[in-house]
Short mmCIF file of C-alpha atoms in Angstrom, two decimals:
data_model
loop_
_atom_site.label_atom_id
_atom_site.label_comp_id
_atom_site.label_asym_id
_atom_site.label_seq_id
_atom_site.Cartn_x
_atom_site.Cartn_y
_atom_site.Cartn_z
CA MET V 1 61.10 60.28 52.09
CA THR V 2 60.34 57.22 49.94
CA SER V 3 57.55 54.67 50.80
CA ASP V 4 55.49 51.77 49.49
CA PRO V 5 52.27 50.14 50.87
CA TRP V 6 54.24 48.13 53.48
CA GLY V 7 57.26 50.28 54.29
CA ARG V 8 59.12 53.57 53.94
CA VAL V 9 62.57 55.11 54.17
CA ASP V 10 62.92 58.42 56.01
CA GLU V 11 65.33 61.19 55.19
CA GLN V 12 67.98 59.78 57.54
CA GLY V 13 67.90 56.42 55.71
CA ASN V 14 65.95 54.55 58.38
CA VAL V 15 63.74 51.81 56.96
CA PHE V 16 60.33 51.02 58.51
CA VAL V 17 57.77 48.27 57.93
CA LYS V 18 54.03 48.76 58.48
CA THR V 19 52.15 46.19 60.56
CA ALA V 20 48.77 46.03 62.26
CA ASP V 21 50.52 47.21 65.45
CA GLY V 22 52.07 50.21 63.70
CA GLU V 23 55.42 50.92 62.19
CA ARG V 24 58.65 49.45 63.40
CA SER V 25 62.22 49.98 62.30
CA VAL V 26 63.78 47.15 60.36
CA GLY V 27 67.16 48.77 59.61
CA SER V 28 68.90 51.65 57.89
CA TRP V 29 70.29 52.23 54.41
CA GLN V 30 73.16 54.60 53.67
CA ALA V 31 74.76 53.07 50.60
CA GLY V 32 72.22 53.93 47.92
CA SER V 33 68.86 55.35 47.05
CA PRO V 34 65.68 54.77 49.13
CA ASP V 35 64.24 52.64 46.33
CA GLU V 36 67.26 50.39 46.54
CA ALA V 37 66.77 50.19 50.30
CA LEU V 38 63.12 49.14 49.95
CA ALA V 39 64.03 46.66 47.21
CA TYR V 40 66.61 45.08 49.50
CA PHE V 41 64.19 44.66 52.39
CA ARG V 42 61.44 43.46 50.04
CA ARG V 43 63.75 40.65 48.92
CA LYS V 44 64.11 39.64 52.55
CA TYR V 45 60.31 39.56 52.77
CA GLU V 46 60.14 37.43 49.63
CA GLY V 47 62.54 35.02 51.29
CA LEU V 48 60.10 34.74 54.21
CA VAL V 49 57.26 34.11 51.76
CA VAL V 50 59.23 31.23 50.27
CA GLU V 51 59.83 29.80 53.76
CA VAL V 52 56.09 30.00 54.54
CA GLU V 53 55.20 28.33 51.25
CA LEU V 54 57.71 25.55 51.85
CA LEU V 55 56.38 24.94 55.35
CA GLU V 56 52.80 24.91 54.08
CA ARG V 57 53.78 22.34 51.48
CA ARG V 58 55.53 20.16 54.08
CA VAL V 59 52.57 20.28 56.45
CA ARG V 60 49.92 19.65 53.82
CA THR V 61 51.66 17.06 51.64
CA THR V 62 53.91 15.06 53.99
CA ASP V 63 53.44 13.09 57.19
CA LEU V 64 55.35 15.67 59.25
CA ALA V 65 54.55 15.01 62.90
CA PRO V 66 52.21 17.63 64.48
CA LYS V 67 54.75 18.34 67.21
CA ASP V 68 57.53 19.01 64.68
CA ALA V 69 55.15 21.04 62.51
CA ALA V 70 54.08 23.21 65.46
CA THR V 71 57.72 23.82 66.40
CA ALA V 72 58.56 24.84 62.82
CA ILE V 73 55.55 27.18 62.69
CA GLU V 74 56.44 28.90 65.95
CA HIS V 75 60.05 29.28 64.89
CA LEU V 76 59.04 30.83 61.55
CA ARG V 77 56.43 33.01 63.29
CA ALA V 78 59.14 34.45 65.55
CA ASN V 79 61.33 35.13 62.52
CA ILE V 80 58.46 36.94 60.79
CA VAL V 81 57.44 39.01 63.80
CA ASP V 82 61.00 40.26 64.26
CA ALA V 83 61.93 40.15 60.60
CA HIS V 84 64.05 42.92 59.09
CA ALA V 85 61.95 42.90 55.95
CA VAL V 86 59.35 45.01 54.18
CA GLY V 87 56.10 43.41 53.08
CA ASP V 88 52.74 42.20 54.35
CA LEU V 89 54.13 40.46 57.43
CA ASP V 90 50.65 40.27 58.98
CA ALA V 91 49.46 38.22 56.00
CA LEU V 92 52.30 35.77 56.55
CA VAL V 93 51.38 35.49 60.23
CA LYS V 94 47.76 34.81 59.25
CA ARG V 95 48.93 32.07 56.88
CA LEU V 96 50.86 30.56 59.78
CA ASP V 97 47.75 30.85 61.95
CA ALA V 98 45.78 28.93 59.30
CA LEU V 99 48.56 26.38 59.10
CA THR V 100 48.41 26.01 62.89
CA GLY V 101 44.73 25.11 62.49
CA VAL V 102 45.69 22.41 59.99
CA VAL V 103 48.28 21.06 62.43
CA ASP V 104 45.76 21.09 65.29
CA THR V 105 43.28 19.18 63.14
CA ARG V 106 45.95 16.66 62.21
CA ARG V 107 46.98 16.34 65.85
CA GLU V 108 43.37 15.61 66.80
CA GLU V 109 43.03 13.13 63.93
CA ARG V 110 46.17 11.35 65.07
CA LYS V 111 44.90 11.38 68.62
CA VAL V 112 41.65 9.77 67.47
CA ALA V 113 43.58 7.32 65.29
CA ARG V 114 45.86 6.40 68.18
CA ALA V 115 42.85 5.94 70.44
CA LYS V 116 41.20 3.73 67.83
CA ALA V 117 44.42 1.76 67.33
CA GLN V 118 44.71 1.29 71.10
CA GLU V 119 41.09 0.17 71.28
CA GLU V 120 41.65 -2.33 68.46
CA ALA V 121 44.90 -3.52 70.05
CA HIS V 122 43.12 -3.94 73.39
CA ALA V 123 40.34 -5.94 71.74
CA ALA V 124 42.89 -8.08 69.87
CA LYS V 125 44.87 -8.84 73.03
CA GLU V 126 41.67 -9.54 74.95
CA ARG V 127 40.72 -12.08 72.27
CA ILE V 128 44.16 -13.65 72.48
CA VAL V 129 43.96 -13.90 76.26
CA THR V 130 40.42 -15.29 76.20
CA GLU V 131 41.39 -17.98 73.68
CA ALA V 132 44.50 -18.83 75.70
CA GLU V 133 42.41 -19.20 78.87
CA GLN V 134 40.05 -21.54 77.03
CA LEU V 135 42.97 -23.54 75.65
CA SER V 136 44.50 -23.82 79.11
CA GLN V 137 41.85 -26.46 79.93
CA SER V 138 42.27 -28.41 76.68
CA THR V 139 43.42 -32.01 76.60
CA ASP V 140 44.36 -31.86 72.94
CA TRP V 141 47.96 -31.39 74.00
CA ARG V 142 49.64 -31.13 70.61
CA GLN V 143 47.11 -28.93 68.83
CA ALA V 144 46.50 -26.68 71.84
CA GLY V 145 50.25 -26.33 72.43
CA GLU V 146 50.82 -25.31 68.81
CA ARG V 147 47.96 -22.82 68.99
CA LEU V 148 49.32 -21.27 72.20
CA ARG V 149 52.71 -20.80 70.52
CA ALA V 150 50.95 -19.14 67.58
CA LEU V 151 49.13 -16.85 70.02
CA VAL V 152 52.48 -15.68 71.42
CA ASP V 153 53.48 -14.58 67.90
CA ALA V 154 50.08 -12.94 67.48
CA TRP V 155 50.57 -11.07 70.76
CA LYS V 156 53.97 -9.77 69.63
CA ALA V 157 52.40 -8.46 66.42
CA VAL V 158 49.85 -6.33 68.33
CA PRO V 159 50.99 -2.83 69.46
CA ARG V 160 51.59 -2.26 73.16
CA LEU V 161 48.87 -0.72 75.32
CA ASP V 162 49.37 1.47 78.35
CA ARG V 163 51.68 -0.28 80.77
CA LYS V 164 49.05 -1.16 83.40
CA THR V 165 46.56 -2.65 80.93
CA ASP V 166 49.26 -4.40 78.91
CA ASP V 167 50.82 -5.91 82.04
CA GLU V 168 47.44 -7.13 83.33
CA LEU V 169 46.57 -8.82 80.03
CA TRP V 170 50.05 -10.30 79.72
CA HIS V 171 49.77 -11.68 83.24
CA ARG V 172 46.51 -13.41 82.33
CA PHE V 173 48.05 -14.69 79.09
CA SER V 174 51.14 -16.01 80.88
CA GLN V 175 48.99 -17.58 83.58
CA ALA V 176 46.88 -19.42 80.97
CA ARG V 177 50.00 -20.74 79.26
CA SER V 178 51.46 -21.77 82.61
CA VAL V 179 48.27 -23.61 83.58
CA PHE V 180 48.28 -25.50 80.28
CA ALA V 181 52.00 -26.33 80.58
CA LYS V 182 51.57 -27.65 84.12
CA ARG V 183 48.53 -29.74 83.16
CA ARG V 184 50.36 -31.15 80.13
CA LYS V 185 53.46 -31.90 82.18
CA SER V 186 51.34 -33.62 84.81
CA HIS V 187 49.47 -35.59 82.15
CA PHE V 188 52.61 -36.87 80.46
CA ALA V 189 54.27 -37.56 83.80
CA GLU V 190 51.29 -39.70 84.73
CA LEU V 191 51.35 -41.30 81.29
CA ASP V 192 55.06 -42.03 81.64
CA GLN V 193 54.39 -43.56 85.03
CA GLN V 194 51.66 -45.75 83.56
CA ARG V 195 53.89 -46.76 80.65
CA GLU V 196 56.70 -47.54 83.05
CA GLY V 197 54.32 -49.90 84.86
CA VAL V 198 53.39 -51.46 81.52
CA ARG V 199 57.09 -51.86 80.69
CA ARG V 200 57.76 -53.72 83.93
CA THR V 201 54.73 -55.96 83.35
CA LYS V 202 55.73 -56.76 79.79
CA GLU V 203 59.32 -57.39 80.77
CA ARG V 204 58.02 -60.08 83.16
CA LEU V 205 55.91 -61.54 80.35
CA VAL V 206 58.90 -61.52 78.00
CA ALA V 207 61.10 -63.17 80.61
CA GLU V 208 58.56 -65.96 81.06
CA ALA V 209 58.06 -66.31 77.30
CA GLU V 210 61.81 -66.64 76.79
CA ALA V 211 62.05 -69.18 79.61
CA LEU V 212 59.30 -71.23 77.97
CA SER V 213 60.82 -71.05 74.50
CA THR V 214 62.86 -74.28 75.08
CA SER V 215 59.97 -76.20 76.63
CA THR V 216 58.92 -79.49 75.07
CA ASP V 217 55.62 -79.62 76.94
CA TRP V 218 53.83 -78.70 73.75
CA ASN V 219 50.23 -78.55 74.91
CA ASP V 220 50.62 -76.84 78.29
CA THR V 221 53.24 -74.43 76.98
CA SER V 222 51.07 -73.50 74.00
CA ALA V 223 48.22 -72.79 76.41
CA ARG V 224 50.53 -70.70 78.56
CA TYR V 225 51.65 -68.72 75.53
CA ARG V 226 48.01 -67.98 74.81
CA ASP V 227 47.63 -66.74 78.38
CA LEU V 228 50.75 -64.63 78.02
CA MET V 229 49.38 -63.11 74.83
CA ARG V 230 46.12 -62.29 76.58
CA ASP V 231 48.04 -60.68 79.44
CA TRP V 232 50.19 -58.80 76.95
CA LYS V 233 47.16 -57.25 75.25
CA ALA V 234 45.53 -56.41 78.58
CA ALA V 235 48.67 -54.68 79.88
CA GLY V 236 48.41 -51.67 77.58
CA ARG V 237 51.29 -50.01 75.72
CA ALA V 238 54.71 -48.95 76.92
CA GLN V 239 56.85 -46.24 75.31
CA ARG V 240 56.96 -46.78 71.55
CA ASP V 241 60.61 -47.82 71.22
CA VAL V 242 60.45 -50.03 74.33
CA GLU V 243 57.14 -51.54 73.18
CA GLU V 244 58.63 -52.57 69.84
CA GLN V 245 61.75 -54.06 71.40
CA LEU V 246 59.77 -56.04 73.97
CA TRP V 247 57.32 -57.22 71.34
CA GLN V 248 60.12 -58.47 69.11
CA ARG V 249 61.58 -60.45 72.02
CA PHE V 250 58.13 -61.77 72.96
CA ARG V 251 57.37 -62.88 69.43
CA ALA V 252 60.87 -64.30 68.98
CA ALA V 253 60.44 -66.46 72.11
CA GLN V 254 57.10 -67.76 70.81
CA ASP V 255 58.59 -68.36 67.38
CA VAL V 256 61.41 -70.42 68.88
CA PHE V 257 58.96 -72.59 70.75
CA PHE V 258 56.48 -73.02 67.93
CA ALA V 259 59.23 -73.64 65.40
CA ALA V 260 60.56 -76.47 67.56
CA ARG V 261 57.08 -77.81 68.00
CA SER V 262 56.50 -77.65 64.24
CA GLU V 263 59.55 -79.77 63.64
CA VAL V 264 58.26 -82.35 66.11
CA TYR V 265 54.84 -82.19 64.51
CA ALA V 266 56.18 -82.50 60.97
CA GLU V 267 54.58 -85.90 60.67
CA ARG V 268 51.25 -84.32 61.48
CA ASP V 269 51.17 -82.28 58.27
CA SER V 270 48.36 -84.42 57.03
CA GLU V 271 46.34 -83.54 60.10
CA GLN V 272 47.06 -79.85 59.57
CA ARG V 273 45.89 -80.06 55.97
CA ASP V 274 42.70 -81.63 57.26
CA ASN V 275 42.46 -78.76 59.73
CA GLN V 276 42.87 -76.34 56.86
CA ASN V 277 40.01 -77.94 55.00
CA LEU V 278 37.80 -77.74 58.09
CA LYS V 279 38.67 -74.09 58.64
CA GLU V 280 38.03 -73.34 54.97
CA GLN V 281 34.52 -74.67 55.54
CA LEU V 282 34.17 -72.44 58.59
CA LEU V 283 35.33 -69.46 56.54
CA VAL V 284 32.66 -70.19 53.95
CA GLU V 285 30.12 -70.38 56.78
CA ALA V 286 31.39 -67.13 58.30
CA GLU V 287 31.53 -65.25 54.99
CA ALA V 288 27.96 -66.35 54.26
CA LEU V 289 26.94 -64.00 57.08
CA LEU V 290 27.87 -61.03 54.85
CA PRO V 291 26.30 -58.60 54.37
CA ILE V 292 25.13 -58.40 57.98
CA GLU V 293 21.37 -58.31 58.32
CA ASP V 294 20.72 -59.53 61.86
CA VAL V 295 23.58 -58.33 64.06
CA LYS V 296 22.71 -60.47 67.07
CA SER V 297 22.35 -63.64 65.04
CA ALA V 298 25.51 -62.89 63.09
CA ARG V 299 27.48 -62.38 66.33
CA ALA V 300 26.19 -65.66 67.74
CA ALA V 301 26.99 -67.47 64.51
CA LEU V 302 30.49 -66.02 64.40
CA ARG V 303 31.01 -66.95 68.06
CA SER V 304 30.14 -70.51 67.13
CA VAL V 305 32.54 -70.36 64.20
CA ASN V 306 35.30 -68.99 66.43
CA GLU V 307 34.77 -71.69 69.02
CA ARG V 308 34.93 -74.41 66.41
CA TRP V 309 37.88 -72.65 64.78
CA GLU V 310 39.84 -72.78 68.01
CA ASP V 311 38.89 -76.41 68.55
CA ILE V 312 40.15 -77.52 65.16
CA GLY V 313 43.79 -76.75 65.78
CA HIS V 314 46.68 -75.58 63.60
CA VAL V 315 46.79 -75.32 59.85
CA PRO V 316 49.90 -75.10 57.64
CA ARG V 317 51.81 -71.95 58.51
CA ASP V 318 51.77 -70.47 55.00
CA ALA V 319 47.96 -70.71 54.89
CA ARG V 320 47.38 -69.21 58.34
CA PRO V 321 47.70 -65.43 57.60
CA LYS V 322 45.30 -65.42 54.68
CA MET V 323 42.72 -67.57 56.49
CA GLU V 324 42.88 -65.44 59.65
CA ALA V 325 42.59 -62.28 57.56
CA ARG V 326 39.37 -63.62 56.01
CA LEU V 327 37.95 -64.43 59.45
CA HIS V 328 39.00 -61.03 60.80
CA ALA V 329 37.23 -59.34 57.89
CA VAL V 330 33.95 -60.97 58.98
CA GLU V 331 34.64 -60.02 62.61
CA ARG V 332 35.30 -56.42 61.54
CA ALA V 333 32.07 -56.26 59.51
CA ILE V 334 30.02 -57.53 62.48
CA ARG V 335 31.70 -55.11 64.85
CA GLU V 336 30.97 -52.20 62.50
CA ALA V 337 27.35 -53.37 62.21
CA GLU V 338 27.10 -53.50 66.01
CA GLU V 339 28.47 -49.98 66.29
CA ASP V 340 26.06 -48.76 63.61
CA LEU V 341 23.14 -50.45 65.40
CA TRP V 342 24.14 -48.83 68.66
CA ARG V 343 24.26 -45.42 67.01
CA ARG V 344 20.83 -45.95 65.52
CA THR V 345 19.28 -47.26 68.73
CA ASN V 346 21.01 -45.01 71.23
CA PRO V 347 18.11 -43.75 73.38
CA GLU V 348 19.83 -40.51 74.30
CA ALA V 349 20.56 -39.60 70.67
CA ARG V 350 17.00 -40.54 69.68
CA ALA V 351 15.62 -38.39 72.51
CA ARG V 352 17.67 -35.44 71.30
CA ALA V 353 16.44 -35.94 67.74
CA GLN V 354 12.83 -36.17 68.96
CA ALA V 355 13.28 -33.02 71.07
CA THR V 356 14.57 -31.14 68.02
CA VAL V 357 11.54 -32.21 65.98
CA ASP V 358 9.15 -31.24 68.80
CA GLN V 359 10.81 -27.89 69.31
CA LEU V 360 10.70 -27.01 65.61
CA GLN V 361 7.07 -28.10 65.33
CA ALA V 362 6.13 -25.97 68.35
CA SER V 363 7.97 -23.00 66.84
CA ILE V 364 6.13 -23.46 63.51
CA ASP V 365 2.76 -23.69 65.29
CA LYS V 366 3.49 -20.53 67.23
CA LEU V 367 4.62 -18.63 64.09
CA ARG V 368 1.52 -19.73 62.21
CA ALA V 369 -0.65 -18.46 65.05
CA GLN V 370 1.21 -15.15 64.96
CA GLY V 371 0.72 -15.00 61.18
CA GLU V 372 -3.01 -15.62 61.49
CA LYS V 373 -3.26 -12.94 64.14
CA ALA V 374 -1.33 -10.47 61.94
CA ARG V 375 -3.49 -11.40 58.93
CA ALA V 376 -6.61 -10.70 60.94
CA ALA V 377 -5.14 -7.34 61.95
CA GLY V 378 -4.22 -6.55 58.34
CA ASN V 379 -0.51 -6.30 59.14
CA GLU V 380 0.96 -7.56 55.89
CA ARG V 381 4.55 -7.05 56.98
CA LYS V 382 4.17 -9.28 60.03
CA VAL V 383 2.25 -11.83 57.94
CA ARG V 384 5.11 -11.94 55.43
CA GLU V 385 7.72 -12.23 58.20
CA ALA V 386 5.79 -15.05 59.87
CA ASP V 387 5.36 -16.92 56.56
CA GLU V 388 9.08 -16.61 55.80
CA ALA V 389 10.00 -17.85 59.27
CA VAL V 390 7.58 -20.78 58.95
CA ALA V 391 9.03 -21.73 55.56
CA ALA V 392 12.56 -21.72 56.93
CA ARG V 393 11.66 -23.82 59.97
CA GLU V 394 9.71 -26.29 57.85
CA GLU V 395 12.91 -26.99 55.92
CA TRP V 396 14.74 -27.51 59.22
CA LEU V 397 11.90 -29.73 60.44
CA ALA V 398 12.14 -31.92 57.36
CA GLU V 399 15.84 -32.46 58.00
CA ALA V 400 15.21 -33.14 61.70
CA ARG V 401 12.55 -35.74 60.85
CA LYS V 402 14.98 -37.45 58.47
CA ALA V 403 17.47 -37.68 61.32
CA LEU V 404 14.79 -39.07 63.62
CA GLU V 405 13.77 -41.67 61.06
CA GLU V 406 17.29 -43.07 61.20
CA PHE V 407 16.43 -44.19 64.76
CA GLY V 408 13.29 -45.89 63.53
CA GLY V 409 11.14 -43.02 64.92
#
């Protein structure tokens, strides 16, 4: 009988392998010597060793899925347990047991990673839904609409959650988008209705302006055109393309009338040049108001200028745009000064600025008291913290007082 540490061949040529559970037959050998038999079955064992090494390498160095790895391990384990080979089969099984531990660890890591990914995905979708619900009440229709479309793309980029949670969040998301879409549709429907009313109003104004364009009642018709212009401005705006078309017709009707009147008044050019000189004087008077120092006085003075301006009458057509632009520049400067004065004297804004100053001062007083108390107790850390907090708030207070001073307070 021939043997080695892991197997033997008996006198009948039967080959056995030694395991922790005892010997078991792995085959027989009749064609050669016992050493050749053991060598043959050792080679089969070496083949199993190679398979174990390859599987270890796959598990440890690739991203082989735990489920696939476990299946491969169990398949190889079954081959080893029933293998017709001679060698330390128990050692190979132990290596597979160790590899199973690696797979279990990886499975747990992936489970934790999946849980973390789901948690992050849930948080991301919750943020998307929350923002969408906030946007659903926005009146910034264009920007909010663009942002909601971007949120849809953001949603698609986030992994799916469990069906119940994903469906609930999607329902909220869809509901927010639906609310916004309905509000926007209602808004623009109402706006279209308003603009349709404006269109009808302006069409009536245009019709009257066109009917008046052939009038020769120069004074009354001119006055009526002024009334029509006032009504035009008060009517609001129609749809953009309609507004432009109606305006062109409205202006064309006026131009026809005033062109005819200009021909009739050709002999009055001298008077218009005199008017131009008078209005030039008014422009000098108006421009002397700049820069604006006393808003109320400047407004009153400009009102007087405007009244006298209107009383003077027409000037030569080529001079009119430049002169009116100069007067409008003064009007614009006074209006901006009035707006600036209102901002600086707005009682509500001043009250808020005063409240900020008072609040910061109270906070500083309280922190100083806390610092003194800590200093008396010998608590240097609290003293330092209180001093730092006081220093920070004093900077804020200085800025708040600057803002208050802008209101004259």
